[in-house]
Amino acid sequence: MNQQPYLLNLALRLAEGLEKWPATSLEKHRQFILSQQQPDGGFSGREGGSDLYYTGFAVRSLGILGGVKPDECKKISDYLRQFQIEKLSTIDLLSWLYCALMVQASGGEDLLQTAPANWNSEISGSLERLRTADGGYAKSEQGALGSTYHSFLVILIYQLIGLDLPDPNNLIQFLYDRQRDDGGFVEISPMKRSGTNPTAAAVATLIILNSMDDELKNDVQDFLKQVKSSEGGFQANTRIPFADGLSTFTGLLTAQDLELETLIDPEQVQKFMTEWLEFPTGGFRGASWDEQADVEYTFYGLGVLALLGR
């Protein structure tokens, strides 16, 4: 596996890309994110109340917008201390670990300082209980089928805890089996129609595992052509007739990772993001029909601008 964690590499790429945009246009997004911080130090989604998932996206956004400041670190630490990491779901565990890493990297406290010496081995044991017979990882221990998305989350966690993924070849074969004739990848085995986001997760995982080749790259290129929207962004799949912020970010990221930039019209993508999804007062919404910005989609919006900036 690659030594530098994927999420840290991505954060550095996005931070560099955002440097090309005027600071005044980015500050409103930083202020929007901070407006979602709750009294306990966490960040909320659309339902109100702090949530680890949204806190993760808030911290990732603050990180690429110039970094997490000392007073912000303290509040985030106060929130993170509420959790016992061994009891967290895969997605919440990834959010917690990334936030803790960012707090420490920003000069805040080391939240794992008091953890048992074998804390990462304990996490590995919990993750391996999610391993399924098809070689992937399920969302929960009750899951019988591996999930492309959750398998991606698991490998990201292994990178953050500094351990190698057990039996990587099994996961590689699992991902190959999730590919469909349209060139993309599906989330679970019974699905027939590929999605942009499972495809992005599969490609990123295969890159981490050094298992992408030219044939796969060409297949993914064919799929991305099918989900490229006339609006400028990417659709979640071929049946959904409009682009959205998440799919545009993951589609654009995948195209850049595979050096398929000829697929992209940067001006058209920028127009879609800034005219349809960006709020003048700060924040991004999910799609043109959406009426509200949130922290998650603001990260995707900033991510697209950053990739365009590169």
Coordinates of C-alpha atoms in Angstrom, one line a residue:
M1 CA 0.0 0.0 0.0
N2 CA 1.1 3.6 -0.6
Q3 CA 2.9 5.0 2.5
Q4 CA 1.3 8.4 2.6
P5 CA -2.4 8.1 3.6
Y6 CA -4.8 8.8 0.8
L7 CA -6.8 11.3 2.7
L8 CA -3.8 13.4 3.7
N9 CA -2.5 13.4 0.0
L10 CA -6.0 14.5 -1.1
A11 CA -6.1 17.3 1.5
L12 CA -2.8 18.6 0.4
R13 CA -3.9 18.6 -3.3
L14 CA -7.1 20.4 -2.5
A15 CA -5.4 23.0 -0.3
E16 CA -3.0 23.7 -3.1
G17 CA -5.8 24.0 -5.6
L18 CA -7.8 26.4 -3.5
E19 CA -4.8 28.8 -3.3
K20 CA -5.7 29.7 -6.9
W21 CA -9.0 31.2 -5.8
P22 CA -9.5 34.7 -4.2
A23 CA -9.3 34.5 -0.4
T24 CA -12.4 36.7 -0.1
S25 CA -14.5 34.2 -2.1
L26 CA -13.3 31.4 0.1
E27 CA -13.8 33.1 3.5
K28 CA -17.6 33.1 3.2
H29 CA -17.4 29.3 3.0
R30 CA -15.2 29.1 6.0
Q31 CA -17.7 31.3 7.9
F32 CA -20.6 29.1 6.8
I33 CA -18.8 26.0 8.1
L34 CA -18.1 27.7 11.4
S35 CA -21.7 28.7 11.7
Q36 CA -22.6 25.0 11.8
Q37 CA -20.4 24.4 14.9
Q38 CA -22.5 23.5 18.0
P39 CA -21.8 24.5 21.7
D40 CA -20.3 21.0 22.3
G41 CA -17.6 21.6 19.6
G42 CA -19.1 19.3 17.0
F43 CA -20.7 20.3 13.7
S44 CA -24.3 19.7 12.6
G45 CA -25.9 18.5 9.4
R46 CA -29.4 19.4 8.3
E47 CA -31.1 17.8 11.3
G48 CA -29.4 19.9 13.9
G49 CA -27.2 18.7 16.7
S50 CA -23.6 17.6 16.5
D51 CA -22.7 14.6 14.3
L52 CA -19.4 12.9 13.8
Y53 CA -20.0 12.4 10.1
Y54 CA -20.6 16.1 9.5
T55 CA -17.8 17.1 11.9
G56 CA -15.4 15.1 9.7
F57 CA -16.4 17.1 6.6
A58 CA -16.2 20.4 8.5
V59 CA -12.7 19.6 9.7
R60 CA -11.7 18.5 6.2
S61 CA -13.0 21.8 4.8
L62 CA -11.3 23.9 7.4
G63 CA -8.1 22.1 6.7
I64 CA -8.1 22.9 3.0
L65 CA -9.2 26.4 3.7
G66 CA -6.0 27.3 5.4
G67 CA -6.0 25.1 8.4
V68 CA -7.7 24.5 11.8
K69 CA -7.0 27.3 14.2
P70 CA -6.0 26.8 17.9
D71 CA -9.4 27.8 19.3
E72 CA -11.2 25.6 16.8
C73 CA -8.9 22.7 17.7
K74 CA -9.9 23.0 21.4
K75 CA -13.6 22.9 20.7
I76 CA -13.2 20.0 18.3
S77 CA -11.1 18.1 20.9
D78 CA -13.8 18.7 23.5
Y79 CA -16.3 17.1 21.2
L80 CA -14.1 14.1 20.1
R81 CA -13.4 13.2 23.8
Q82 CA -17.1 12.2 24.2
F83 CA -16.6 9.1 22.1
Q84 CA -15.2 5.6 22.7
I85 CA -13.6 4.8 19.4
E86 CA -13.9 1.0 19.8
K87 CA -17.7 1.5 19.7
L88 CA -17.9 3.6 16.6
S89 CA -19.2 2.4 13.2
T90 CA -16.7 2.4 10.3
I91 CA -17.8 5.7 8.9
D92 CA -17.8 7.4 12.3
L93 CA -14.5 5.9 13.2
L94 CA -12.9 7.3 10.0
S95 CA -14.3 10.7 10.8
W96 CA -13.0 10.6 14.4
L97 CA -9.5 9.4 13.4
Y98 CA -9.2 12.1 10.7
C99 CA -10.4 14.8 13.0
A100 CA -8.0 13.7 15.8
L101 CA -5.1 13.7 13.3
M102 CA -6.0 17.2 12.1
V103 CA -6.3 18.5 15.6
Q104 CA -2.8 17.1 16.5
A105 CA -1.3 18.3 13.2
S106 CA -2.7 21.8 13.9
G107 CA -1.0 22.0 17.2
G108 CA -3.8 20.7 19.4
E109 CA -3.7 17.8 21.8
D110 CA -3.0 14.1 20.9
L111 CA -6.3 12.5 21.6
L112 CA -4.8 9.0 21.4
Q113 CA -2.1 9.7 24.0
T114 CA -4.0 7.8 26.7
A115 CA -5.2 5.0 24.4
P116 CA -4.0 1.4 25.1
A117 CA -0.7 0.4 23.5
N118 CA -2.5 -2.0 21.1
W119 CA -5.4 0.3 20.2
N120 CA -4.8 0.0 16.5
S121 CA -4.7 -3.8 16.6
E122 CA -8.0 -3.7 18.5
I123 CA -9.5 -1.5 15.6
S124 CA -8.1 -4.0 13.1
G125 CA -9.8 -6.8 14.8
S126 CA -13.1 -4.9 14.7
L127 CA -12.7 -4.2 11.0
E128 CA -11.9 -7.8 10.2
R129 CA -15.2 -8.8 11.7
L130 CA -16.8 -6.9 8.9
R131 CA -15.0 -8.9 6.2
T132 CA -17.4 -10.9 4.1
A133 CA -17.0 -14.1 2.1
D134 CA -16.8 -12.2 -1.2
G135 CA -13.6 -10.5 0.0
G136 CA -15.0 -7.0 0.7
Y137 CA -16.2 -5.4 3.9
A138 CA -19.8 -4.9 5.0
K139 CA -21.4 -2.0 6.7
S140 CA -22.1 -4.0 9.8
E141 CA -21.3 -7.4 11.2
Q142 CA -24.7 -8.6 10.1
G143 CA -24.0 -7.8 6.5
A144 CA -23.6 -10.7 4.2
L145 CA -22.3 -8.8 1.2
G146 CA -19.3 -6.6 0.8
S147 CA -19.8 -2.9 0.1
T148 CA -17.5 -1.1 -2.4
Y149 CA -17.9 2.1 -0.4
H150 CA -17.3 0.6 3.1
S151 CA -14.3 -1.4 1.7
F152 CA -12.8 2.0 0.7
L153 CA -13.5 3.4 4.2
V154 CA -11.8 0.4 5.8
I155 CA -8.6 0.8 3.7
L156 CA -8.5 4.5 4.6
I157 CA -8.8 3.6 8.3
Y158 CA -5.9 1.0 8.0
Q159 CA -3.8 3.8 6.5
L160 CA -4.6 6.2 9.4
I161 CA -3.9 3.6 12.1
G162 CA -0.6 2.6 10.4
L163 CA -1.4 -1.0 9.8
D164 CA -1.4 -3.0 6.5
L165 CA -4.6 -4.3 5.2
P166 CA -4.8 -8.1 5.7
D167 CA -5.1 -10.2 2.5
P168 CA -5.2 -7.3 0.0
N169 CA -5.5 -9.6 -3.0
N170 CA -8.9 -10.8 -1.8
L171 CA -10.1 -7.2 -1.7
I172 CA -8.7 -6.5 -5.2
Q173 CA -10.6 -9.5 -6.6
F174 CA -13.7 -8.3 -4.8
L175 CA -13.5 -4.9 -6.6
Y176 CA -12.8 -6.5 -10.0
D177 CA -16.0 -8.6 -9.4
R178 CA -17.9 -5.3 -8.8
Q179 CA -17.1 -4.0 -12.3
R180 CA -19.9 -4.1 -14.9
D181 CA -20.1 -4.1 -18.7
D182 CA -20.6 -0.3 -18.8
G183 CA -17.1 0.1 -17.4
G184 CA -18.0 1.4 -14.0
F185 CA -18.4 -0.3 -10.6
V186 CA -21.4 -1.1 -8.4
E187 CA -21.9 -0.9 -4.6
I188 CA -22.9 -4.5 -4.0
S189 CA -22.9 -7.6 -6.1
P190 CA -26.6 -7.9 -7.1
M191 CA -26.6 -4.4 -8.7
K192 CA -26.4 -4.2 -12.5
R193 CA -26.0 -0.5 -13.2
S194 CA -22.8 1.2 -12.2
G195 CA -22.6 4.4 -10.1
T196 CA -20.2 7.3 -10.2
N197 CA -19.5 7.2 -6.5
P198 CA -18.9 3.4 -6.2
T199 CA -16.7 3.7 -9.3
A200 CA -14.7 6.5 -7.6
A201 CA -14.3 4.4 -4.4
A202 CA -13.2 1.4 -6.4
V203 CA -10.7 3.3 -8.4
A204 CA -9.2 5.0 -5.4
T205 CA -8.9 1.7 -3.6
L206 CA -7.3 0.0 -6.6
I207 CA -4.8 2.9 -6.9
I208 CA -3.9 2.6 -3.2
L209 CA -3.4 -1.2 -3.8
N210 CA -1.4 -0.6 -7.0
S211 CA -3.9 -2.5 -9.0
M212 CA -5.0 -0.2 -11.8
D213 CA -4.1 -1.0 -15.3
D214 CA -4.7 0.6 -18.8
E215 CA -7.6 -1.7 -19.6
L216 CA -9.4 -0.7 -16.4
K217 CA -8.6 3.0 -17.0
N218 CA -10.1 2.8 -20.5
D219 CA -13.2 1.1 -19.1
V220 CA -13.7 3.8 -16.4
Q221 CA -13.2 6.5 -19.1
D222 CA -16.1 4.9 -21.1
F223 CA -18.3 5.0 -18.0
L224 CA -17.5 8.6 -17.0
K225 CA -18.4 9.7 -20.5
Q226 CA -21.9 8.1 -20.0
V227 CA -22.5 10.0 -16.7
K228 CA -21.1 13.3 -17.7
S229 CA -24.0 15.8 -17.6
S230 CA -24.8 18.5 -20.1
E231 CA -25.0 20.8 -17.1
G232 CA -21.3 20.5 -16.6
G233 CA -21.0 18.1 -13.7
F234 CA -21.5 14.3 -13.3
Q235 CA -24.6 12.3 -12.6
A236 CA -24.8 9.7 -9.9
N237 CA -25.7 7.1 -12.6
T238 CA -27.1 7.0 -16.1
R239 CA -30.7 6.9 -15.0
I240 CA -30.5 10.2 -12.9
P241 CA -31.0 13.1 -15.4
F242 CA -29.1 15.8 -13.4
A243 CA -25.7 16.4 -12.0
D244 CA -25.0 16.7 -8.3
G245 CA -22.1 18.1 -6.2
L246 CA -21.0 14.7 -4.7
S247 CA -20.9 12.9 -8.1
T248 CA -19.2 15.9 -9.7
F249 CA -16.4 15.9 -7.1
T250 CA -15.9 12.1 -7.2
G251 CA -16.1 12.0 -11.0
L252 CA -13.7 14.9 -11.5
L253 CA -11.3 13.4 -8.9
T254 CA -11.4 10.0 -10.6
A255 CA -10.8 11.6 -14.0
Q256 CA -7.8 13.5 -12.7
D257 CA -6.4 10.5 -10.8
L258 CA -6.5 8.5 -14.1
E259 CA -5.2 11.4 -16.2
L260 CA -8.4 11.6 -18.2
E261 CA -8.6 15.4 -18.1
T262 CA -9.8 15.6 -21.7
L263 CA -13.2 14.4 -20.4
I264 CA -13.6 17.6 -18.5
D265 CA -14.5 21.1 -19.7
P266 CA -13.2 23.1 -16.7
E267 CA -15.2 26.3 -17.6
Q268 CA -18.4 24.3 -17.8
V269 CA -17.8 22.5 -14.5
Q270 CA -17.0 25.8 -12.8
K271 CA -20.1 27.4 -14.2
F272 CA -22.2 24.5 -12.9
M273 CA -20.7 24.8 -9.4
T274 CA -20.7 28.5 -9.0
E275 CA -24.0 29.3 -10.7
W276 CA -26.1 26.4 -9.6
L277 CA -24.7 25.0 -6.4
E278 CA -22.8 27.8 -4.6
F279 CA -24.7 30.2 -2.3
P280 CA -23.5 33.8 -2.5
T281 CA -23.5 34.0 1.3
G282 CA -21.4 30.8 1.7
G283 CA -21.9 27.1 1.5
F284 CA -22.9 24.7 -1.4
R285 CA -26.1 22.7 -1.9
G286 CA -26.3 19.2 -3.2
A287 CA -28.0 19.7 -6.6
S288 CA -29.8 22.5 -8.5
W289 CA -33.2 21.5 -6.9
D290 CA -31.8 21.5 -3.4
E291 CA -32.8 24.5 -1.2
Q292 CA -30.2 24.3 1.6
A293 CA -26.4 24.3 2.0
D294 CA -24.8 21.8 4.3
V295 CA -21.2 21.1 5.6
E296 CA -20.8 17.9 3.5
Y297 CA -21.8 19.4 0.2
T298 CA -19.7 22.5 1.0
F299 CA -16.7 20.2 1.2
Y300 CA -17.6 18.7 -2.2
G301 CA -18.1 22.2 -3.7
L302 CA -14.7 23.4 -2.4
G303 CA -13.2 20.1 -3.6
V304 CA -14.4 20.7 -7.1
L305 CA -13.1 24.3 -7.1
A306 CA -9.8 23.0 -5.8
L307 CA -9.4 20.4 -8.5
L308 CA -10.2 23.0 -11.1
G309 CA -7.6 25.2 -9.5
R310 CA -5.0 22.6 -10.1

